[in-house]
Structure formats: structure tokens, C-alpha cells
CSV table of C-alpha atoms in Angstrom, one decimal:
chain,number,residue,atom,x,y,z
A,880,MET,CA,-39.3,-66.5,-125.9
A,881,LEU,CA,-43.0,-66.4,-125.2
A,882,VAL,CA,-44.6,-69.9,-125.5
A,883,LEU,CA,-48.3,-70.7,-125.2
A,884,ARG,CA,-49.1,-74.0,-123.6
A,885,PRO,CA,-52.0,-75.7,-121.6
A,886,ILE,CA,-52.2,-74.7,-118.0
A,887,LEU,CA,-50.7,-77.1,-115.4
A,888,ASN,CA,-51.6,-77.7,-111.8
A,889,SER,CA,-48.3,-76.0,-110.8
A,890,ASP,CA,-49.5,-72.7,-112.4
A,891,PHE,CA,-52.0,-72.0,-109.6
A,892,ASP,CA,-50.1,-69.1,-108.0
A,893,ALA,CA,-49.6,-67.5,-111.4
A,894,LEU,CA,-53.2,-67.9,-112.4
A,895,LYS,CA,-54.4,-66.3,-109.1
A,896,GLN,CA,-52.2,-63.3,-109.7
A,897,VAL,CA,-53.7,-62.9,-113.2
A,898,ALA,CA,-57.2,-63.1,-111.6
A,899,ILE,CA,-56.3,-60.4,-109.2
A,900,GLU,CA,-54.8,-58.1,-111.9
A,901,SER,CA,-57.7,-58.6,-114.3
A,902,GLY,CA,-60.1,-56.7,-112.0
A,903,HIS,CA,-63.9,-56.4,-111.7
A,904,GLY,CA,-66.0,-57.7,-114.6
A,905,PHE,CA,-63.6,-60.5,-115.6
A,906,THR,CA,-66.0,-63.2,-114.4
A,907,SER,CA,-64.1,-66.1,-116.1
A,908,LEU,CA,-61.3,-65.7,-113.5
A,909,PRO,CA,-62.8,-65.2,-110.0
A,910,VAL,CA,-60.4,-64.5,-107.2
A,911,CYS,CA,-61.3,-67.7,-105.4
A,912,ASP,CA,-58.8,-70.5,-104.6
A,913,ASP,CA,-61.2,-73.4,-104.9
A,914,LEU,CA,-62.7,-72.2,-108.2
A,915,LEU,CA,-59.3,-71.5,-109.7
A,916,GLU,CA,-58.1,-74.9,-108.7
A,917,ASP,CA,-61.3,-76.4,-110.2
A,918,LYS,CA,-60.7,-74.5,-113.4
A,919,ILE,CA,-57.2,-75.8,-113.7
A,920,SER,CA,-58.2,-79.4,-113.0
A,921,ARG,CA,-61.1,-79.2,-115.5
A,922,SER,CA,-58.7,-77.8,-118.2
A,923,VAL,CA,-56.1,-80.5,-117.5
A,924,ALA,CA,-58.8,-83.2,-117.9
A,925,SER,CA,-60.1,-81.6,-121.1
A,926,PHE,CA,-56.8,-81.6,-122.8
A,927,GLU,CA,-56.3,-85.3,-121.8
A,928,ARG,CA,-59.8,-86.3,-123.0
A,929,ASP,CA,-60.2,-88.2,-126.2
A,930,ILE,CA,-63.4,-86.9,-127.8
A,931,THR,CA,-65.1,-86.6,-131.2
A,932,SER,CA,-67.7,-83.9,-130.4
A,933,PRO,CA,-67.8,-80.9,-128.0
A,934,ARG,CA,-69.2,-81.4,-124.6
A,935,ASP,CA,-68.4,-79.5,-121.4
A,936,GLU,CA,-64.7,-79.1,-121.9
A,937,GLY,CA,-62.8,-76.0,-121.0
A,938,TYR,CA,-59.3,-75.4,-122.5
A,939,LEU,CA,-57.2,-72.9,-120.5
A,940,PHE,CA,-53.8,-71.8,-121.9
A,941,VAL,CA,-51.1,-69.7,-120.3
A,942,LEU,CA,-48.4,-67.6,-122.0
A,943,GLU,CA,-45.1,-68.3,-120.5
A,944,ASP,CA,-41.9,-66.2,-120.8
A,945,THR,CA,-39.4,-69.1,-121.0
A,946,ASN,CA,-36.5,-66.8,-120.1
A,947,THR,CA,-38.0,-66.0,-116.7
A,948,GLY,CA,-40.6,-68.7,-116.2
A,949,GLU,CA,-43.2,-65.9,-115.6
A,950,ILE,CA,-46.8,-66.4,-116.7
A,951,VAL,CA,-47.7,-63.2,-118.5
A,952,GLY,CA,-51.0,-63.9,-120.0
A,953,THR,CA,-54.0,-66.3,-120.4
A,954,THR,CA,-56.5,-67.3,-123.0
A,955,ALA,CA,-59.2,-69.9,-123.1
A,956,ILE,CA,-61.9,-71.7,-125.0
A,957,GLU,CA,-65.1,-73.2,-123.7
A,958,ALA,CA,-66.1,-76.1,-126.0
A,959,ALA,CA,-69.9,-75.9,-125.5
A,960,VAL,CA,-71.5,-73.3,-123.2
A,961,GLY,CA,-74.7,-73.6,-121.3
A,962,MET,CA,-74.8,-77.4,-121.2
A,963,SER,CA,-74.5,-77.9,-117.5
A,964,VAL,CA,-75.3,-74.4,-116.2
A,965,PRO,CA,-77.7,-72.2,-118.2
A,966,LEU,CA,-76.1,-69.4,-120.1
A,967,TYR,CA,-78.3,-66.3,-120.0
A,968,HIS,CA,-78.3,-63.2,-122.3
A,969,TYR,CA,-80.5,-60.3,-123.0
A,970,HIS,CA,-81.5,-60.0,-126.7
A,971,LEU,CA,-82.1,-56.4,-127.9
A,972,GLY,CA,-85.1,-56.5,-130.2
A,973,LYS,CA,-88.0,-54.3,-131.2
A,974,THR,CA,-91.8,-54.3,-130.7
A,975,VAL,CA,-94.3,-52.1,-132.4
A,976,HIS,CA,-97.2,-50.2,-130.9
A,977,HIS,CA,-99.6,-49.4,-133.7
A,978,SER,CA,-103.1,-47.9,-133.9
A,979,ARG,CA,-104.5,-47.3,-137.4
A,980,GLU,CA,-107.5,-45.5,-135.9
A,981,LEU,CA,-105.3,-43.0,-134.0
A,982,ASN,CA,-102.6,-42.9,-136.7
A,983,VAL,CA,-99.9,-43.9,-134.2
A,984,TYR,CA,-97.0,-46.1,-135.0
A,985,ASN,CA,-94.2,-46.4,-132.4
A,986,THR,CA,-91.2,-48.8,-132.5
A,987,VAL,CA,-89.6,-49.4,-129.1
A,988,ASP,CA,-86.5,-51.4,-128.1
A,989,ILE,CA,-87.0,-54.3,-125.6
A,990,LEU,CA,-84.6,-56.6,-123.8
A,991,THR,CA,-85.7,-60.2,-123.7
A,992,MET,CA,-83.8,-62.8,-121.5
A,993,CYS,CA,-82.8,-65.9,-123.5
A,994,ASN,CA,-80.5,-69.0,-123.8
A,995,ASP,CA,-80.0,-68.7,-127.5
A,996,TYR,CA,-76.2,-69.4,-127.4
A,997,THR,CA,-76.5,-72.8,-125.7
A,998,GLY,CA,-74.1,-75.3,-127.2
A,999,CYS,CA,-71.9,-72.7,-128.9
A,1000,SER,CA,-68.1,-72.6,-128.3
A,1001,GLU,CA,-66.9,-69.5,-126.5
A,1002,ILE,CA,-63.5,-67.8,-126.5
A,1003,CYS,CA,-62.8,-66.2,-123.2
A,1004,THR,CA,-60.3,-65.3,-120.4
A,1005,LEU,CA,-58.0,-63.3,-122.6
A,1006,PHE,CA,-55.6,-61.3,-120.4
A,1007,LEU,CA,-52.1,-60.0,-121.0
A,1008,LYS,CA,-50.0,-58.2,-118.4
A,1009,GLU,CA,-49.3,-54.6,-119.2
A,1010,SER,CA,-45.6,-55.2,-119.3
A,1011,HIS,CA,-46.1,-57.4,-122.4
A,1012,ARG,CA,-48.8,-55.4,-124.3
A,1013,SER,CA,-46.5,-54.0,-126.9
A,1014,GLY,CA,-45.7,-55.9,-130.1
A,1015,PHE,CA,-47.5,-59.0,-131.3
A,1016,ALA,CA,-48.3,-60.6,-127.9
A,1017,GLY,CA,-51.9,-59.4,-127.6
A,1018,ARG,CA,-52.7,-60.2,-131.3
A,1019,PHE,CA,-51.1,-63.6,-130.8
A,1020,LEU,CA,-53.2,-64.5,-127.7
A,1021,SER,CA,-56.4,-63.6,-129.5
A,1022,ARG,CA,-55.7,-65.4,-132.8
A,1023,ILE,CA,-53.9,-68.6,-131.5
A,1024,ARG,CA,-57.2,-69.9,-130.2
A,1025,PHE,CA,-58.5,-70.1,-133.8
A,1026,LEU,CA,-55.4,-72.1,-134.8
A,1027,PHE,CA,-56.1,-74.6,-132.1
A,1028,MET,CA,-59.8,-74.8,-133.1
A,1029,ALA,CA,-58.9,-75.1,-136.8
A,1030,GLU,CA,-56.5,-78.0,-136.0
A,1031,HIS,CA,-59.1,-79.8,-133.8
A,1032,GLN,CA,-62.5,-78.8,-135.2
A,1033,GLU,CA,-64.2,-81.9,-133.9
A,1034,ARG,CA,-63.8,-80.5,-130.4
A,1035,PHE,CA,-65.8,-77.3,-131.1
A,1036,SER,CA,-69.1,-76.0,-132.3
A,1037,ASP,CA,-69.6,-74.4,-135.7
A,1038,LYS,CA,-70.6,-71.1,-134.0
A,1039,ILE,CA,-68.1,-69.3,-131.9
A,1040,ILE,CA,-69.0,-66.5,-129.5
A,1041,ALA,CA,-67.2,-64.0,-127.3
A,1042,GLU,CA,-68.7,-62.1,-124.4
A,1043,MET,CA,-67.1,-58.7,-124.1
A,1044,ARG,CA,-66.8,-56.8,-120.8
A,1045,GLY,CA,-69.3,-54.0,-120.5
A,1046,VAL,CA,-69.0,-50.5,-119.1
A,1047,SER,CA,-68.1,-50.2,-115.4
A,1048,ASN,CA,-66.1,-47.7,-113.4
A,1049,ASN,CA,-62.9,-48.2,-111.4
A,1050,ASP,CA,-64.9,-49.4,-108.4
A,1051,GLY,CA,-66.6,-52.0,-110.5
A,1052,HIS,CA,-70.0,-50.3,-110.6
A,1053,SER,CA,-72.1,-50.8,-113.8
A,1054,PRO,CA,-74.7,-48.2,-114.8
A,1055,PHE,CA,-76.8,-51.0,-116.3
A,1056,TRP,CA,-76.7,-53.1,-113.2
A,1057,GLN,CA,-77.4,-50.0,-111.0
A,1058,TRP,CA,-80.9,-49.8,-112.6
A,1059,LEU,CA,-81.5,-53.6,-112.1
A,1060,GLN,CA,-80.3,-53.4,-108.6
A,1061,GLU,CA,-82.6,-50.6,-107.6
A,1062,HIS,CA,-85.7,-52.3,-109.0
A,1063,PHE,CA,-85.1,-56.1,-108.7
A,1064,PHE,CA,-82.0,-56.8,-106.6
A,1065,SER,CA,-80.4,-55.8,-103.3
A,1066,ILE,CA,-76.8,-56.6,-104.2
A,1067,ASP,CA,-74.2,-54.4,-105.8
A,1068,PHE,CA,-72.5,-55.2,-109.1
A,1069,PRO,CA,-69.2,-56.5,-107.7
A,1070,THR,CA,-71.2,-59.0,-105.6
A,1071,ALA,CA,-73.3,-60.2,-108.5
A,1072,ASP,CA,-70.1,-60.3,-110.6
A,1073,HIS,CA,-68.4,-62.5,-108.0
A,1074,LEU,CA,-71.5,-64.8,-107.8
A,1075,ILE,CA,-71.4,-65.4,-111.5
A,1076,GLY,CA,-67.7,-66.0,-111.5
A,1077,THR,CA,-68.2,-68.6,-108.8
A,1078,GLY,CA,-70.8,-70.4,-110.8
A,1079,ASN,CA,-73.7,-69.4,-108.5
A,1080,LYS,CA,-76.3,-68.4,-111.2
A,1081,VAL,CA,-79.5,-69.6,-109.4
A,1082,PHE,CA,-80.3,-66.0,-108.4
A,1083,ILE,CA,-80.6,-65.0,-112.1
A,1084,SER,CA,-83.7,-67.2,-112.7
A,1085,GLU,CA,-85.1,-66.3,-109.2
A,1086,LEU,CA,-84.8,-62.5,-109.3
A,1087,MET,CA,-84.4,-61.4,-112.9
A,1088,PRO,CA,-87.5,-59.8,-114.4
A,1089,LYS,CA,-89.5,-62.5,-116.2
A,1090,TYR,CA,-90.9,-60.3,-118.9
A,1091,PRO,CA,-89.1,-58.2,-121.6
A,1092,ILE,CA,-87.8,-54.8,-120.4
A,1093,TYR,CA,-88.6,-51.7,-122.4
A,1094,THR,CA,-85.3,-49.9,-122.7
A,1095,ALA,CA,-87.0,-46.5,-122.5
A,1096,LEU,CA,-87.8,-47.3,-118.8
A,1097,LEU,CA,-84.1,-47.6,-118.0
A,1098,SER,CA,-82.1,-44.7,-116.7
A,1099,ASP,CA,-80.3,-42.6,-119.3
A,1100,LYS,CA,-77.0,-43.9,-118.1
A,1101,ALA,CA,-78.1,-47.5,-118.3
A,1102,GLN,CA,-79.5,-47.0,-121.8
A,1103,ALA,CA,-76.2,-45.4,-122.9
A,1104,VAL,CA,-74.1,-48.5,-122.2
A,1105,ILE,CA,-76.2,-51.2,-123.8
A,1106,GLY,CA,-73.9,-53.0,-126.3
A,1107,GLU,CA,-70.9,-50.9,-125.3
A,1108,VAL,CA,-67.6,-52.3,-124.1
A,1109,HIS,CA,-65.2,-51.4,-121.3
A,1110,ASP,CA,-62.3,-49.1,-122.4
A,1111,LYS,CA,-59.8,-51.8,-121.7
A,1112,THR,CA,-61.8,-54.3,-123.8
A,1113,LYS,CA,-61.9,-52.1,-127.0
A,1114,PRO,CA,-58.6,-53.5,-128.4
A,1115,ALA,CA,-59.8,-57.1,-128.0
A,1116,LEU,CA,-63.2,-56.2,-129.7
A,1117,ARG,CA,-61.4,-54.6,-132.6
A,1118,LEU,CA,-59.3,-57.8,-133.1
A,1119,LEU,CA,-62.4,-60.0,-133.1
A,1120,GLN,CA,-64.1,-57.7,-135.6
A,1121,LYS,CA,-61.2,-58.0,-137.9
A,1122,GLU,CA,-61.6,-61.8,-137.6
A,1123,GLY,CA,-65.2,-61.5,-138.8
A,1124,PHE,CA,-67.1,-61.5,-135.5
A,1125,GLU,CA,-70.3,-59.5,-135.5
A,1126,TYR,CA,-72.7,-58.1,-132.8
A,1127,ARG,CA,-76.2,-59.5,-133.2
A,1128,GLY,CA,-78.0,-57.7,-130.4
A,1129,TYR,CA,-77.1,-60.1,-127.5
A,1130,VAL,CA,-75.8,-58.4,-124.3
A,1131,ASP,CA,-74.7,-59.5,-120.8
A,1132,LEU,CA,-77.4,-59.5,-118.1
A,1133,PHE,CA,-75.3,-57.5,-115.7
A,1134,ASP,CA,-73.2,-54.9,-117.5
A,1135,ALA,CA,-74.9,-55.0,-120.9
A,1136,GLY,CA,-71.6,-55.7,-122.7
A,1137,PRO,CA,-72.0,-57.1,-126.2
A,1138,THR,CA,-71.6,-60.7,-127.2
A,1139,VAL,CA,-70.2,-61.2,-130.7
A,1140,GLU,CA,-70.3,-64.3,-132.9
A,1141,ALA,CA,-68.9,-65.9,-136.0
A,1142,GLN,CA,-69.0,-69.2,-137.8
A,1143,LEU,CA,-65.7,-71.1,-137.2
A,1144,SER,CA,-65.1,-71.7,-141.0
A,1145,ASN,CA,-65.6,-68.0,-141.7
A,1146,ILE,CA,-63.0,-66.7,-139.1
A,1147,LYS,CA,-60.2,-64.9,-140.9
A,1148,THR,CA,-57.4,-66.7,-139.0
A,1149,VAL,CA,-59.0,-70.1,-139.8
A,1150,LYS,CA,-59.4,-69.3,-143.5
A,1151,GLU,CA,-55.8,-67.9,-143.8
A,1152,SER,CA,-54.0,-70.5,-141.9
A,1153,TYR,CA,-51.8,-73.2,-143.5
A,1154,ASN,CA,-50.5,-76.6,-142.6
A,1155,ALA,CA,-46.9,-76.9,-143.5
A,1156,ARG,CA,-44.0,-79.3,-143.1
A,1157,VAL,CA,-41.1,-78.2,-140.8
A,1158,SER,CA,-37.6,-77.7,-142.0
A,1159,ILE,CA,-35.2,-76.9,-139.1
A,1160,CYS,CA,-32.3,-74.5,-139.6
A,1161,ASP,CA,-29.5,-73.6,-137.2
A,1162,SER,CA,-30.6,-70.0,-137.1
A,1163,LEU,CA,-32.8,-67.6,-139.0
A,1164,LYS,CA,-32.2,-63.8,-139.0
A,1165,ASP,CA,-34.6,-62.9,-141.7
A,1166,GLY,CA,-38.2,-63.9,-142.4
A,1167,GLN,CA,-41.7,-62.7,-141.5
A,1168,SER,CA,-44.0,-62.6,-138.5
A,1169,TYR,CA,-46.1,-65.7,-137.9
A,1170,ALA,CA,-48.1,-67.5,-135.2
A,1171,ILE,CA,-47.3,-71.2,-135.3
A,1172,CYS,CA,-48.7,-74.2,-133.4
A,1173,ASN,CA,-48.0,-77.9,-133.3
A,1174,GLN,CA,-50.8,-80.5,-133.9
A,1175,HIS,CA,-50.8,-81.9,-130.4
A,1176,ILE,CA,-53.5,-81.5,-127.7
A,1177,LYS,CA,-52.1,-82.3,-124.3
A,1178,ASP,CA,-48.6,-81.2,-125.5
A,1179,PHE,CA,-49.9,-78.3,-127.5
A,1180,ARG,CA,-47.4,-75.5,-128.0
A,1181,ALA,CA,-47.6,-72.2,-129.9
A,1182,ILE,CA,-45.2,-69.3,-130.5
A,1183,PHE,CA,-45.0,-66.2,-132.5
A,1184,SER,CA,-41.8,-65.2,-134.3
A,1185,GLU,CA,-40.6,-62.5,-136.6
A,1186,HIS,CA,-38.0,-64.9,-138.1
A,1187,VAL,CA,-40.1,-67.4,-140.0
A,1188,ILE,CA,-39.7,-68.3,-143.7
A,1189,PHE,CA,-42.7,-70.0,-145.3
A,1190,ASN,CA,-42.5,-71.4,-148.8
A,1191,GLU,CA,-46.1,-71.5,-149.9
A,1192,THR,CA,-45.3,-73.3,-153.2
A,1193,GLU,CA,-43.5,-76.2,-151.5
A,1194,ASN,CA,-45.6,-75.9,-148.3
A,1195,VAL,CA,-42.5,-75.9,-146.1
A,1196,VAL,CA,-41.8,-73.6,-143.2
A,1197,GLN,CA,-38.3,-73.0,-142.0
A,1198,LEU,CA,-37.8,-72.7,-138.3
A,1199,SER,CA,-34.8,-72.1,-136.1
A,1200,SER,CA,-33.8,-74.9,-133.8
A,1201,ASP,CA,-34.8,-72.9,-130.8
A,1202,THR,CA,-38.3,-72.3,-132.3
A,1203,ALA,CA,-38.7,-76.0,-133.2
A,1204,ASN,CA,-37.7,-77.0,-129.7
A,1205,ALA,CA,-40.2,-74.6,-128.2
A,1206,LEU,CA,-42.9,-76.1,-130.4
A,1207,LYS,CA,-41.8,-79.6,-129.6
A,1208,VAL,CA,-41.5,-80.5,-133.4
A,1209,GLN,CA,-38.9,-82.1,-135.5
A,1210,ASN,CA,-38.0,-82.1,-139.2
A,1211,ASN,CA,-40.9,-83.1,-141.4
A,1212,ASP,CA,-43.5,-82.7,-138.6
A,1213,ILE,CA,-46.6,-80.7,-139.6
A,1214,VAL,CA,-47.5,-77.4,-138.0
A,1215,ARG,CA,-50.3,-74.8,-138.6
A,1216,LEU,CA,-49.3,-71.2,-139.1
A,1217,VAL,CA,-50.8,-67.8,-139.9
A,1218,ALA,CA,-49.2,-64.5,-140.8
A,1219,LEU,CA,-49.4,-61.9,-138.1
């Protein structure tokens, strides 16, 4: 059975392997022992913290195959971004060059650096090993975060964002960064990517162009990838679009990948989820596919199963004893579920 749970200090080796497999551009999991240890420690502390409003918490979950003990995926939520370290984006806007006398009217696209998403909650660090990418596992990893947020709304902002990985090749080179590197920097994209992943963002304010950039001045290759996602990220973007996330013209500073956003209350999974009372059966062979989570924080557990019977009229969900044990719930406990 695949069970989602908060990360533990003992998961370090598994998390490092995920960081290695995730590759370039996955800045939320840098291949750095100290930073991965800090990320785990911060997550453990966040799950233990008793709070009433979002601050600088980071919730990191792992997907464990309980049959083998293998960690096969990760997913995470940042409660409020940009509060301790500035969060930078480019916003793609327009400016008009107009001369009535010459009868000239030109609209041009510009990229302006901003911190507009400060204080928003962010979903991030979604990774699933290729061996488990069939079936519902990927969809579950994406949607289960919204069940956790729906159950504990006081811990998160009303606006949720997701930064999508932009276009880069197998060597980690970004066409967008290549142009910036030639004109403003002397470091390649993998190096900049690593610095961001390690939390070293000082060079952004020091070296980034201070004024808006006319996109027409970029190389053709750089212009072509603004707001585009990496091929491996396209399935994740489609899942978020189905949830109601929209692109508002904000892109990453380094690979120009899009950032999408949604109001928490408008997210499809949040709107379509239910709280229901548990009824435990010895076994269930029939039923439908649901993602289910308990109401805990530190002992949060979530699973997906194709053998769940939900009686909407009575607001009762029938679970097998194995499923109930995995969720750490008993008869008459309350769970939150959503159909997959």
C-alpha cells in the first residue's frame, strides 16, 4: 500500500536519492546534505508547531510503499513564501509607444522583476519515481496537498501558487538563462540553479537588471520559452489547470517557467471534498477510487484506494481494516476524502 506521511529525520537517505533523480531545475530539492537535513528538520518542526496563521512553515511529505519501505515520491507545501528570503518573479506585461503626430502605435512586451507573491502559500517538490507513475499515484500526490490545506486552512494563505519548471535541455541549460548569462552574469544555469536551491539569492538583487526588459531584445530561443514548461512538468501543469490554477503572466527569473495561482476556496479538490464518518469493515472488494486523509497534523496519513464505499446521504465512508490502520483511524473518526 502507498501511504503519504510527514517526512522524518530517518528519511534523509531516501530524500537525497529523490533529489538526485529529480535532476536540474528542481530547485526545491538541492543535492546538498546540509540543506536536505535542514529541510527535513524544518518540516518536522512545522508539523509539530501549534499555530493559528501561516508563517514560515514548510510541510514536506513522502509517499511510502509500506510493502517494501521504499520512499517513491515527495510533495510539499510552503505556508507563506518570501517572508524570510525575498521571492522574485518576472511579470510579463505590456507598454505602449505612441506618437499621434507620426501615427505610430506599438505595443511591446516587457518583463518586470517583482515580489508580488510574498505571503502566498506554495505547493512544490512534487516528484514521483518512474516505477510508480502509472495509475493514480501522480494524481494523488498532486491533489492530497489540497485535502491537507482544506482540513487545516488556518495554516495557509487564501492564495496558492505553484512554480512550474521551465524549459531546459538534458544538460540543464536554459535558453532564457543563456541570454541573461551573456549580458548580466558569468555563471551557467546549473550553477545559478544550485545557488537558488541552497538559499543563496543575494546575487539576484546584485546582478539582475534593475529595469524592465523588452522581450524583443531577447534571443529568439529565449523569447520562445517564456511561460513554457519542461516536458516532464507538463502532466503536473495539466493536473493543476484541472484544479482551477491559472497563469497570470508571472515567470521564473532563470528559466522563465510559468507560476500558476488559485484561491484556496476555488480549488476543485477543496470544493469537492467531504468530511465523513468512518465505518470499518473486514474487507472491501468493490467500491470507487478515492483519496482519503485523517484530521491529524503531526500524525497525518493519507492513502488512495479503489475499494472505498462512500454513502453521501449518511455521510459515512466504509473502509477496510487495512486502510483504516494505514490512516490511523478508528470507527466513527472523521476523515476527508475526494473522488479520484
